Amino acid sequence: MIDIRRLLLLLVPLVVTLASGCAPLGAKPGQITVTSDPAGADVYVMGGKVGMTPLNLDHDAVFPVTFPSEKQVLYGAVELRKAGCKSSVQRVSTVALAKGLHVKLECGEAASGEMSSARHPQPNQRPLSAVEQGPRPVVKENAAIETRLRRVQELRDKGVITEQEAREIRQRILGEL
Amino acid sequence: MNKKKLFKQVLAMFALFMTFAVSTETQAVPAFARQTGMACAACHYQTYPAINAFGRAFKSAGFTLIGAQEQVKGVDLGLPVVLNGSLVTKFRYQKTNGAATTGGAGATNTGELQFPDEAALLIGGRAGEHVGFLLELGTFGEADTKSGEFSLFGSFKMPFSYKLGGTNLSFIPFITDAGGAGYGFELLNTGAQRFQRVGEDRRALMAQQYLGLGAGKAEGFAFVAANEMGFVNVSLWAPKHGSFAVKQLAPYMRVAWTPSFGGWDTGLGVQYYSGKARERDTTTGLNVDHVTKGWAIDGQLQGAVGGMPLGVYAAYGETPRNTVFNSSLTADKKAWSIHMQLGVLPKATLLLGYLSANTGAATQNKDNALTLGGTYLLAQNVQLQLNHAMFSGSKYDAVQAAGDQRTTLMLFSAF
């Protein structure tokens, strides 16, 4: 006769052993590893800065139990920002949860720091389109303001735009706050 | 067969399956995760199929939110380029401590391998900008009530959802072989609807499931208004599955409030069944009434204590005598329950529940259940669950065929 106690005594340790050795969850359960190339990018989740790459994020930070409805567009996403690089928004997928987020930032001359890559998805990126039907909340726009202002100053310094134009653009950006 | 040999073979098969299950990369994930490009944890709370606030938002929008997937787009057309599906399986071992050696109790008293207890192909997601769907293709099928032929169309619903301000307004035709009237639309994890719950041994954990208020055959139409603060579901339905000659549908009303308080995601709701569904028996030409009376109140708290995620779920319900939920001619059935799930480790939870019920029988009608259990997440989409229910009360003064204890070990996977 199959004894349930005997079965459980044998199966549970077996399963736990197998799982802990092979399970495709991250090396640190409950956390998501975030790295970037180059390193040292600011990491934002749910509209707030949580550190710089490389770092381990708690699941709860990316998938909070409660959040204001206007922040739903940020739910489940990690944004990386670094001066001189395009900001990058990544959805935390099952693969990311298992292997971590590894983001190669587009930096240098080619990079346009003004635009979030969420609006111009790269081939290896997942845009924020899971909630694309919803209005873009103010908090999302605020997230890129510093970068955009810096970009305006760069354009002014290079003489691409006049001081008058720079002032108008700054006012327009700040008007979004 | 030699029992020792059988035991070894079962153990070997299980170990082989587990090795396969946990050693493969979890690239393949269920239908909605494929569509949204998000992890299972984005929508589920602690363990699936329980959902969190974002899961509620996804469901309220009629499964139409889409992520990385390419779409076929055109005039009045916007659907993923692939049909998203997933295979859901439950492999169970169940053991009861009764003395019966025949029938269903005889099987579980011996120790029953339920391979599979459930196996279904779930296909679902966005069918258009305002249209979603979810189809459960069962393995064994359900007998059509009209033709008697088996159908693989186990459960199906097709939300038509439009956003007005911050509120999703939906019309949802639905049919289910086991999900009850709430299958059309439900957002709480309390047991108000069979397919959306925390623990496996549902009748020992949840008052509505004990009373049958959130389970059984059902088909009809749900009219829903939902936003982040709650939802209202008014459905017209019949306890049927498949084609039948309908004369009248019964109303089902569900209202729930889902506010957040200090980091706690909460829910408080009421289910109310009234009236009757009437069909015509086309063999006799006579009308047949299905009286659907009953009600339940339920609540849930989802948050964290000491850094550990905690979900608490409670319900109370009653079903009057002589209805589709309570065949007793003498007394109403009543039940209350509370259960909680605590995430003690990132991949492990503990489950504790208590249910107290009146069976509706004239005597020996007290039926209580204390459940201890837990889950272990072998992978993001593979869950091992163990429950042990201990029953007490005057019902057990008489010897029960299945005894007074039930243990369930389950491997729940969704690929």
Coordinates of C-alpha atoms in Angstrom, one line a residue:
Chain A
M1 CA 0.0 0.0 0.0
I2 CA 1.2 3.5 -0.8
D3 CA 1.6 5.3 2.4
I4 CA 1.0 9.0 2.0
R5 CA 3.4 10.0 4.8
R6 CA 6.1 7.9 3.2
L7 CA 5.4 9.4 -0.2
L8 CA 5.5 13.0 1.1
L9 CA 8.6 12.4 3.1
L10 CA 10.4 11.2 0.0
L11 CA 8.9 13.5 -2.6
V12 CA 9.0 16.9 -0.9
P13 CA 12.8 16.9 -0.2
L14 CA 13.3 15.5 -3.7
V15 CA 11.3 18.2 -5.4
V16 CA 12.8 21.0 -3.2
T17 CA 16.3 19.7 -4.0
L18 CA 15.6 19.5 -7.7
A19 CA 14.0 22.9 -7.7
S20 CA 16.7 24.7 -5.9
G21 CA 19.3 23.3 -8.2
C22 CA 17.6 23.9 -11.5
A23 CA 14.8 26.3 -11.2
P24 CA 15.0 29.1 -13.7
L25 CA 14.3 31.7 -11.1
G26 CA 16.9 34.4 -10.5
A27 CA 19.9 33.6 -8.4
K28 CA 18.3 35.8 -5.7
P29 CA 14.7 34.8 -5.3
G30 CA 12.4 37.8 -4.9
Q31 CA 14.9 40.1 -6.7
I32 CA 15.6 41.2 -10.2
T33 CA 19.2 41.9 -11.3
V34 CA 19.5 45.1 -13.3
T35 CA 22.7 45.8 -15.2
S36 CA 23.6 48.3 -18.0
D37 CA 26.3 49.0 -20.4
P38 CA 27.7 51.4 -19.5
A39 CA 27.1 50.9 -15.8
G40 CA 26.1 53.7 -13.5
A41 CA 22.7 54.4 -15.0
D42 CA 20.0 55.7 -12.7
V43 CA 17.3 53.2 -12.2
Y44 CA 13.7 54.4 -11.8
V45 CA 10.6 52.3 -11.0
M46 CA 7.1 53.6 -10.5
G47 CA 8.4 57.1 -11.1
G48 CA 11.0 57.1 -8.3
K49 CA 14.8 56.6 -8.4
V50 CA 15.8 53.4 -6.6
G51 CA 19.6 53.3 -7.3
M52 CA 22.2 52.9 -10.0
T53 CA 23.2 49.9 -12.1
P54 CA 24.2 47.3 -11.3
L55 CA 21.7 46.6 -8.6
N56 CA 19.1 44.1 -7.4
L57 CA 15.5 45.2 -7.4
D58 CA 12.9 43.7 -5.1
H59 CA 9.9 42.3 -7.0
D60 CA 7.7 44.3 -4.8
A61 CA 9.3 47.5 -6.1
V62 CA 8.5 46.7 -9.7
F63 CA 5.2 45.0 -9.0
P64 CA 3.8 46.9 -6.0
V65 CA 0.7 45.6 -4.3
T66 CA -0.9 49.0 -4.4
F67 CA -0.2 52.0 -6.6
P68 CA -2.1 55.1 -7.7
S69 CA -4.1 54.6 -10.8
E70 CA -2.2 57.3 -12.7
K71 CA 1.0 55.3 -12.2
Q72 CA -0.4 52.2 -13.9
V73 CA 1.6 53.0 -17.0
L74 CA 4.8 52.6 -15.0
Y75 CA 3.8 49.3 -13.4
G76 CA 6.1 46.5 -14.1
A77 CA 8.6 48.7 -15.9
V78 CA 12.2 49.7 -15.2
E79 CA 13.6 52.9 -16.7
L80 CA 17.3 53.5 -17.0
R81 CA 18.7 57.0 -17.4
K82 CA 22.3 58.1 -17.8
A83 CA 23.6 61.5 -19.0
G84 CA 24.6 61.4 -22.6
C85 CA 22.5 58.2 -23.3
K86 CA 19.0 57.6 -24.4
S87 CA 16.8 56.6 -21.5
S88 CA 15.5 53.1 -21.8
V89 CA 12.3 51.6 -20.5
Q90 CA 12.1 47.9 -20.1
R91 CA 9.1 45.8 -19.2
V92 CA 9.9 43.1 -16.7
S93 CA 9.0 39.9 -18.5
T94 CA 9.2 36.3 -17.4
V95 CA 12.6 36.1 -19.0
A96 CA 13.8 39.2 -17.2
L97 CA 12.5 37.9 -14.0
A98 CA 14.5 34.7 -14.5
K99 CA 17.7 36.1 -16.0
G100 CA 17.7 39.7 -15.0
L101 CA 17.6 42.9 -17.0
H102 CA 20.7 43.5 -19.1
V103 CA 20.4 46.8 -21.0
K104 CA 22.8 48.2 -23.5
L105 CA 22.3 51.9 -23.5
E106 CA 22.6 54.0 -26.6
C107 CA 25.1 56.7 -25.8
G108 CA 27.2 59.3 -27.5
E109 CA 26.5 61.5 -30.5
A110 CA 23.9 59.2 -31.9
A111 CA 21.9 59.2 -28.7
S112 CA 19.1 61.6 -28.3
G113 CA 18.7 62.1 -24.6
E114 CA 15.5 64.0 -25.1
M115 CA 13.4 61.1 -26.2
S116 CA 12.6 58.1 -24.2
S117 CA 13.3 54.9 -26.0
A118 CA 9.8 53.8 -24.8
R119 CA 8.5 56.0 -27.5
H120 CA 11.0 54.8 -30.1
P121 CA 11.4 51.1 -29.2
Q122 CA 14.6 49.4 -30.2
P123 CA 14.5 45.9 -31.6
N124 CA 15.5 44.3 -28.3
Q125 CA 13.2 46.4 -26.2
R126 CA 9.7 46.1 -24.9
P127 CA 7.8 49.4 -25.0
L128 CA 5.2 50.5 -22.5
S129 CA 2.5 49.5 -24.9
A130 CA 0.8 47.2 -22.4
V131 CA -1.1 50.2 -21.3
E132 CA -0.9 52.1 -24.5
Q133 CA -4.6 52.8 -24.5
G134 CA -4.3 54.8 -21.3
P135 CA -3.3 58.5 -21.2
R136 CA 0.3 59.2 -20.6
P137 CA 0.4 60.4 -17.0
V138 CA 2.2 63.5 -15.9
V139 CA 4.6 61.5 -13.8
K140 CA 5.9 59.8 -16.9
E141 CA 6.6 63.1 -18.6
N142 CA 8.3 64.4 -15.5
A143 CA 10.7 61.5 -15.6
A144 CA 12.5 62.8 -18.7
I145 CA 12.4 66.5 -17.9
E146 CA 15.8 66.8 -16.5
T147 CA 17.3 65.0 -19.5
R148 CA 15.3 67.1 -21.9
L149 CA 16.4 70.4 -20.2
R150 CA 20.0 69.2 -20.4
R151 CA 19.6 68.4 -24.1
V152 CA 18.2 71.9 -24.7
Q153 CA 21.3 73.4 -23.1
E154 CA 23.5 71.2 -25.2
L155 CA 21.8 72.4 -28.4
R156 CA 22.1 76.0 -27.2
D157 CA 25.8 75.5 -26.4
K158 CA 26.4 74.2 -29.9
G159 CA 24.6 77.1 -31.3
V160 CA 21.9 75.0 -32.9
I161 CA 19.2 77.0 -31.3
T162 CA 19.1 80.6 -30.1
E163 CA 18.8 81.7 -26.5
Q164 CA 15.2 82.9 -27.3
E165 CA 14.3 79.4 -28.7
A166 CA 16.0 77.7 -25.8
R167 CA 14.0 79.8 -23.3
E168 CA 10.7 79.0 -25.0
I169 CA 11.5 75.3 -25.1
R170 CA 12.5 75.3 -21.4
Q171 CA 9.3 77.0 -20.5
R172 CA 7.3 74.5 -22.5
I173 CA 9.0 71.6 -20.8
L174 CA 8.6 73.1 -17.4
G175 CA 5.0 73.8 -18.2
E176 CA 4.4 70.1 -18.2
L177 CA 5.2 69.8 -14.5
Chain B
M1 CA 1.4 -5.6 -9.4
N2 CA 3.8 -5.7 -6.5
K3 CA 3.0 -2.6 -4.4
K4 CA 6.6 -1.8 -3.5
K5 CA 7.4 -1.9 -7.2
L6 CA 4.4 0.3 -8.0
F7 CA 5.5 2.8 -5.4
K8 CA 9.0 3.0 -6.9
Q9 CA 7.6 3.4 -10.3
V10 CA 5.3 6.3 -9.2
L11 CA 8.2 7.9 -7.5
A12 CA 10.5 7.6 -10.5
M13 CA 7.8 9.0 -12.8
F14 CA 7.2 11.9 -10.5
A15 CA 11.0 12.6 -10.1
L16 CA 11.4 12.4 -13.9
F17 CA 8.6 14.9 -14.4
M18 CA 9.9 17.2 -11.8
T19 CA 13.4 17.1 -13.3
F20 CA 11.9 18.0 -16.7
A21 CA 9.7 20.7 -15.2
V22 CA 12.3 22.6 -13.3
S23 CA 15.3 22.2 -15.6
T24 CA 13.9 23.7 -18.7
E25 CA 14.1 27.4 -19.2
T26 CA 10.8 29.1 -18.5
Q27 CA 10.6 30.8 -21.9
A28 CA 7.1 29.5 -22.5
V29 CA 4.5 31.2 -20.4
P30 CA 0.7 31.4 -20.5
A31 CA -1.3 33.2 -23.0
F32 CA -1.7 36.6 -21.3
A33 CA 1.9 36.8 -20.4
R34 CA 2.8 36.2 -24.0
Q35 CA 0.5 38.9 -25.1
T36 CA 1.6 41.6 -22.5
G37 CA 5.3 40.6 -22.4
M38 CA 5.1 40.8 -18.7
A39 CA 6.0 38.3 -16.0
C40 CA 3.3 36.1 -14.3
A41 CA 3.9 38.1 -11.1
A42 CA 2.7 41.2 -12.8
C43 CA -0.9 40.1 -12.6
H44 CA -0.9 37.3 -9.9
Y45 CA -0.7 37.8 -6.2
Q46 CA 1.6 35.3 -4.4
T47 CA 0.4 32.2 -6.3
Y48 CA -1.7 31.9 -9.4
P49 CA -4.6 32.0 -10.2
A50 CA -5.1 34.7 -7.5
I51 CA -4.7 38.2 -9.0
N52 CA -3.5 41.6 -7.8
A53 CA -4.6 45.1 -8.6
F54 CA -2.9 45.1 -12.0
G55 CA -4.4 41.7 -12.8
R56 CA -7.8 43.2 -12.0
A57 CA -7.1 46.1 -14.4
F58 CA -6.1 43.7 -17.1
K59 CA -9.2 41.6 -16.6
S60 CA -11.5 44.7 -16.4
A61 CA -10.2 45.8 -19.8
G62 CA -11.4 42.5 -21.2
F63 CA -7.9 41.0 -21.8
T64 CA -7.2 43.6 -24.5
L65 CA -4.1 45.2 -23.1
I66 CA -1.2 44.3 -25.3
G67 CA 2.6 44.6 -24.9
A68 CA 5.4 43.7 -27.2
Q69 CA 3.5 41.5 -29.6
E70 CA 3.1 42.6 -33.1
Q71 CA -0.5 43.2 -34.2
V72 CA -2.5 42.7 -37.3
K73 CA -4.0 46.2 -37.7
G74 CA -6.6 47.6 -40.0
V75 CA -9.9 49.3 -39.9
D76 CA -11.8 47.8 -36.9
L77 CA -9.0 45.3 -36.5
G78 CA -6.3 45.1 -34.0
L79 CA -5.2 41.6 -32.7
P80 CA -2.0 39.9 -32.0
V81 CA -0.3 38.2 -35.0
V82 CA -0.3 34.9 -33.1
L83 CA -3.0 33.1 -31.2
N84 CA -1.8 33.1 -27.6
G85 CA -2.4 29.9 -25.7
S86 CA -1.1 27.9 -22.8
L87 CA -1.5 24.5 -21.4
V88 CA -2.7 24.2 -17.8
T89 CA -2.3 20.9 -15.9
K90 CA -3.0 19.7 -12.5
F91 CA -1.4 16.5 -11.3
R92 CA -2.7 15.5 -7.9
Y93 CA -2.4 12.8 -5.3
Q94 CA -5.3 12.8 -2.9
K95 CA -5.7 10.7 0.2
T96 CA -8.6 10.4 2.7
N97 CA -8.7 8.4 5.9
G98 CA -12.1 6.7 5.5
A99 CA -12.9 3.0 5.5
A100 CA -14.8 2.6 2.3
T101 CA -13.0 0.6 -0.4
T102 CA -15.4 1.2 -3.3
G103 CA -16.6 4.3 -5.2
G104 CA -15.0 7.7 -5.2
A105 CA -14.3 7.5 -1.4
G106 CA -12.7 4.1 -2.0
A107 CA -10.3 5.6 -4.4
T108 CA -9.2 8.5 -2.2
N109 CA -9.2 6.3 0.9
T110 CA -6.7 4.1 -0.9
G111 CA -4.8 7.1 -2.2
E112 CA -5.8 8.3 -5.6
L113 CA -3.4 9.5 -8.3
Q114 CA -5.4 12.1 -10.3
F115 CA -3.2 12.3 -13.4
P116 CA -4.4 14.7 -14.7
D117 CA -6.9 16.1 -12.3
E118 CA -7.2 18.9 -14.8
A119 CA -5.7 19.5 -18.2
A120 CA -6.9 22.3 -20.4
L121 CA -5.7 24.3 -23.3
L122 CA -6.4 28.0 -22.5
I123 CA -6.5 30.3 -25.5
G124 CA -7.2 33.9 -25.0
G125 CA -6.4 37.6 -25.1
R126 CA -7.1 40.4 -27.4
A127 CA -9.4 39.8 -30.3
G128 CA -9.8 43.5 -31.2
E129 CA -9.4 46.9 -29.7
H130 CA -12.5 46.4 -27.6
V131 CA -12.9 42.7 -27.7
G132 CA -11.1 40.0 -25.8
F133 CA -11.8 36.3 -25.2
L134 CA -10.8 33.3 -23.1
L135 CA -11.4 29.8 -24.1
E136 CA -10.8 26.7 -22.0
L137 CA -10.5 23.6 -24.1
G138 CA -10.9 20.7 -21.8
T139 CA -9.3 17.3 -22.3
F140 CA -12.3 15.2 -21.5
G141 CA -15.1 17.5 -22.6
E142 CA -18.5 18.2 -21.3
A143 CA -21.8 16.6 -22.4
D144 CA -23.9 19.1 -24.3
T145 CA -27.2 19.4 -22.5
K146 CA -29.2 19.2 -25.7
S147 CA -27.4 16.7 -27.8
G148 CA -25.6 14.7 -25.2
E149 CA -22.5 15.0 -27.4
F150 CA -19.2 15.8 -25.7
S151 CA -17.7 19.2 -26.4
L152 CA -14.2 20.4 -25.7
F153 CA -15.6 23.9 -25.3
G154 CA -15.4 23.8 -21.5
S155 CA -15.5 27.5 -20.6
F156 CA -15.6 30.5 -22.9
K157 CA -16.2 34.2 -22.5
M158 CA -15.9 37.1 -24.8
P159 CA -15.8 40.5 -23.2
F160 CA -16.7 43.6 -25.2
S161 CA -15.2 46.4 -23.2
Y162 CA -15.3 50.1 -23.7
K163 CA -13.7 52.7 -21.5
L164 CA -15.8 55.6 -20.3
G165 CA -13.8 58.0 -18.2
G166 CA -11.9 55.8 -15.9
T167 CA -14.4 53.0 -16.0
N168 CA -14.5 50.0 -18.2
L169 CA -18.0 49.1 -19.3
S170 CA -18.3 45.5 -20.6
F171 CA -20.8 43.1 -22.0
I172 CA -19.7 39.5 -21.6
P173 CA -21.4 36.5 -23.1
F174 CA -20.1 33.4 -21.2
I175 CA -20.5 29.7 -20.8
T176 CA -18.7 27.4 -18.3
D177 CA -18.9 23.8 -17.3
A178 CA -17.8 24.4 -13.7
G179 CA -17.2 28.1 -13.0
G180 CA -20.7 29.2 -11.9
A181 CA -22.5 32.4 -12.7
G182 CA -19.5 34.5 -11.5
Y183 CA -17.5 33.1 -14.4
G184 CA -18.6 36.0 -16.5
F185 CA -16.7 38.5 -14.4
E186 CA -15.1 38.3 -11.0
L187 CA -12.1 40.1 -9.5
L188 CA -11.7 39.0 -5.9
N189 CA -9.7 35.9 -4.8
T190 CA -12.1 35.0 -2.0
G191 CA -13.7 32.0 -3.6
A192 CA -16.6 33.9 -5.1
Q193 CA -15.7 32.3 -8.4
R194 CA -14.1 28.8 -8.6
F195 CA -11.3 29.6 -11.0
Q196 CA -9.9 32.5 -9.0
R197 CA -8.8 31.4 -5.6
V198 CA -5.8 30.8 -3.4
G199 CA -6.0 27.2 -2.2
E200 CA -6.8 24.0 -4.1
D201 CA -9.1 22.3 -1.6
R202 CA -11.8 24.9 -2.3
R203 CA -14.8 23.3 -0.4
A204 CA -12.7 23.1 2.8
L205 CA -11.5 26.7 2.5
M206 CA -14.1 29.0 1.0
A207 CA -17.7 29.4 2.1
Q208 CA -19.0 30.2 -1.4
Q209 CA -17.4 27.1 -2.8
Y210 CA -18.8 25.0 0.0
L211 CA -22.3 26.3 -0.7
G212 CA -21.9 26.0 -4.5
L213 CA -22.4 29.7 -5.0
G214 CA -19.3 30.2 -7.1
A215 CA -19.2 26.9 -9.1
G216 CA -21.2 24.7 -11.4
K217 CA -22.5 24.9 -14.9
A218 CA -23.5 28.3 -16.1
E219 CA -24.2 30.3 -19.2
G220 CA -25.5 33.7 -19.8
F221 CA -24.6 37.4 -20.2
A222 CA -22.7 39.7 -17.8
F223 CA -23.1 43.4 -17.8
V224 CA -20.1 45.0 -16.0
A225 CA -18.8 48.3 -14.9
A226 CA -15.4 48.3 -13.3
N227 CA -12.6 50.7 -12.3
E228 CA -9.9 50.7 -9.7
M229 CA -12.4 51.4 -6.9
G230 CA -14.6 48.4 -7.6
F231 CA -17.0 46.7 -9.9
V232 CA -20.6 45.9 -10.5
N233 CA -21.6 42.7 -12.3
V234 CA -25.2 42.1 -13.3
S235 CA -25.7 38.9 -15.1
L236 CA -28.6 36.9 -16.5
W237 CA -27.8 33.2 -16.5
A238 CA -29.0 29.7 -16.3
P239 CA -27.2 26.7 -14.6
K240 CA -26.8 25.0 -17.9
H241 CA -23.9 24.1 -20.3
G242 CA -24.7 24.0 -23.9
S243 CA -27.8 24.5 -26.0
F244 CA -31.2 24.6 -24.4
A245 CA -34.7 26.0 -24.9
V246 CA -34.7 29.1 -22.8
K247 CA -37.8 30.7 -21.4
Q248 CA -36.3 32.9 -18.7
L249 CA -32.8 33.7 -17.3
A250 CA -32.1 34.2 -13.6
P251 CA -30.4 37.4 -12.3
Y252 CA -27.1 37.3 -10.5
M253 CA -25.7 40.5 -9.0
R254 CA -22.2 41.1 -7.7
V255 CA -20.9 44.3 -6.2
A256 CA -17.4 44.8 -4.8
W257 CA -15.4 47.7 -3.5
T258 CA -11.6 47.5 -4.0
P259 CA -9.9 50.4 -2.4
S260 CA -6.3 50.6 -1.1
F261 CA -5.5 51.5 2.5
G262 CA -1.9 52.2 3.6
G263 CA -0.2 49.7 1.3
W264 CA -3.0 47.2 1.6
D265 CA -5.0 46.2 -1.4
T266 CA -8.5 45.4 -0.1
G267 CA -11.8 44.1 -1.4
L268 CA -15.3 43.9 0.1
G269 CA -18.1 42.4 -1.9
V270 CA -21.6 41.0 -2.0
Q271 CA -23.0 38.2 -4.2
Y272 CA -26.7 37.9 -4.6
Y273 CA -28.7 35.3 -6.5
S274 CA -32.5 35.5 -6.9
G275 CA -35.3 34.3 -9.1
K276 CA -35.2 31.4 -11.4
A277 CA -34.1 30.3 -14.8
R278 CA -36.8 28.5 -16.8
E279 CA -36.2 26.2 -19.7
R280 CA -38.6 24.1 -21.8
D281 CA -38.1 20.4 -21.7
T282 CA -38.5 19.7 -25.4
T283 CA -39.2 16.1 -24.8
T284 CA -42.2 16.7 -22.5
G285 CA -43.1 20.2 -23.6
L286 CA -43.2 21.2 -20.0
N287 CA -41.3 24.1 -18.3
V288 CA -38.5 23.3 -15.9
D289 CA -37.5 25.9 -13.3
H290 CA -34.1 26.2 -11.8
V291 CA -34.5 28.2 -8.6
T292 CA -31.3 30.2 -7.9
K293 CA -31.4 31.8 -4.5
G294 CA -28.4 32.5 -2.2
W295 CA -26.1 35.3 -1.1
A296 CA -22.6 35.8 0.2
I297 CA -20.5 38.6 1.5
D298 CA -16.7 38.4 1.2
G299 CA -13.6 40.4 1.8
Q300 CA -9.9 40.3 1.2
L301 CA -6.7 42.0 2.3
Q302 CA -3.5 41.7 0.3
G303 CA -0.4 43.4 1.6
A304 CA 2.7 42.6 3.7
V305 CA 3.6 42.0 7.3
G306 CA 7.2 42.1 8.4
G307 CA 8.3 42.1 4.8
M308 CA 6.3 39.0 4.0
P309 CA 3.4 39.1 1.6
L310 CA 0.1 38.2 3.3
G311 CA -3.3 37.6 1.9
V312 CA -6.4 37.2 4.1
Y313 CA -9.7 36.1 2.7
A314 CA -13.1 35.7 4.4
A315 CA -16.6 35.0 3.4
Y316 CA -20.1 34.2 4.8
G317 CA -23.0 32.9 2.7
E318 CA -26.4 31.2 2.8
T319 CA -28.4 29.2 0.4
P320 CA -32.1 28.7 1.0
R321 CA -33.6 25.2 0.9
N322 CA -34.8 23.6 -2.3
T323 CA -32.7 25.6 -4.8
V324 CA -30.0 24.6 -7.3
F325 CA -27.5 25.3 -4.6
N326 CA -29.2 23.4 -1.8
S327 CA -31.3 20.4 -2.5
S328 CA -32.3 20.0 1.2
L329 CA -36.1 20.4 1.7
T330 CA -35.7 21.1 5.4
A331 CA -33.1 23.7 6.1
D332 CA -30.9 26.4 4.7
K333 CA -27.2 25.9 4.2
K334 CA -24.9 28.4 5.8
A335 CA -21.1 28.7 5.9
W336 CA -18.4 31.1 6.9
S337 CA -14.7 30.9 6.3
I338 CA -11.4 32.6 6.7
H339 CA -8.1 31.6 5.2
M340 CA -4.8 33.3 4.9
Q341 CA -1.6 32.8 2.8
L342 CA 1.7 34.1 4.1
G343 CA 4.8 34.3 1.9
V344 CA 7.4 33.0 4.3
L345 CA 10.1 32.8 1.5
P346 CA 10.3 34.3 -1.9
K347 CA 9.1 31.0 -3.4
A348 CA 7.1 29.5 -0.6
T349 CA 3.9 30.3 1.2
L350 CA 2.0 28.9 4.1
L351 CA -1.7 28.5 4.0
L352 CA -4.1 28.3 7.0
G353 CA -7.8 28.2 6.8
Y354 CA -11.0 27.5 8.8
L355 CA -14.5 26.9 7.6
S356 CA -17.6 26.3 9.6
A357 CA -20.9 25.2 7.9
N358 CA -24.4 24.0 8.5
T359 CA -25.1 21.4 5.9
G360 CA -28.8 21.9 5.8
A361 CA -29.5 18.4 7.1
A362 CA -32.1 17.9 9.9
T363 CA -29.6 16.5 12.2
Q364 CA -25.8 16.1 12.5
N365 CA -25.4 19.2 10.3
K366 CA -22.3 20.8 11.7
D367 CA -19.4 20.6 9.2
N368 CA -16.2 22.3 10.0
A369 CA -12.8 22.2 8.3
L370 CA -9.3 23.2 9.5
T371 CA -6.8 23.4 6.6
L372 CA -3.1 23.6 6.8
G373 CA -1.0 23.8 3.7
G374 CA 1.5 25.6 1.6
T375 CA 2.9 26.2 -1.8
Y376 CA 6.3 26.2 -3.3
L377 CA 7.0 27.9 -6.6
L378 CA 9.3 25.5 -8.5
A379 CA 9.4 28.0 -11.4
Q380 CA 7.4 31.1 -12.2
N381 CA 4.7 28.9 -13.8
V382 CA 5.1 25.7 -11.9
Q383 CA 3.6 25.4 -8.4
L384 CA 3.7 22.6 -5.9
Q385 CA 0.9 22.7 -3.4
L386 CA 0.2 20.6 -0.3
N387 CA -3.1 20.9 1.7
H388 CA -4.3 18.9 4.7
A389 CA -7.9 19.3 5.8
M390 CA -9.2 18.0 9.1
F391 CA -13.0 17.9 9.4
S392 CA -15.0 18.0 12.6
G393 CA -18.5 18.7 13.8
S394 CA -21.7 16.7 14.3
K395 CA -21.7 15.5 10.7
Y396 CA -18.8 13.3 11.6
D397 CA -20.6 11.7 14.5
A398 CA -21.8 9.4 11.8
V399 CA -19.1 7.5 10.0
Q400 CA -18.3 9.2 6.7
A401 CA -17.2 7.2 3.7
A402 CA -14.2 9.4 3.1
G403 CA -13.4 9.8 6.7
D404 CA -12.5 13.1 8.4
Q405 CA -9.2 14.0 6.9
R406 CA -8.1 14.8 3.4
T407 CA -4.6 15.4 2.0
T408 CA -4.0 16.8 -1.4
L409 CA -0.6 17.1 -3.1
M410 CA -0.7 18.9 -6.4
L411 CA 1.6 20.0 -9.1
F412 CA 0.0 22.9 -10.9
S413 CA 1.6 24.1 -14.1
A414 CA 0.8 26.5 -16.8
F415 CA 3.1 26.6 -19.8

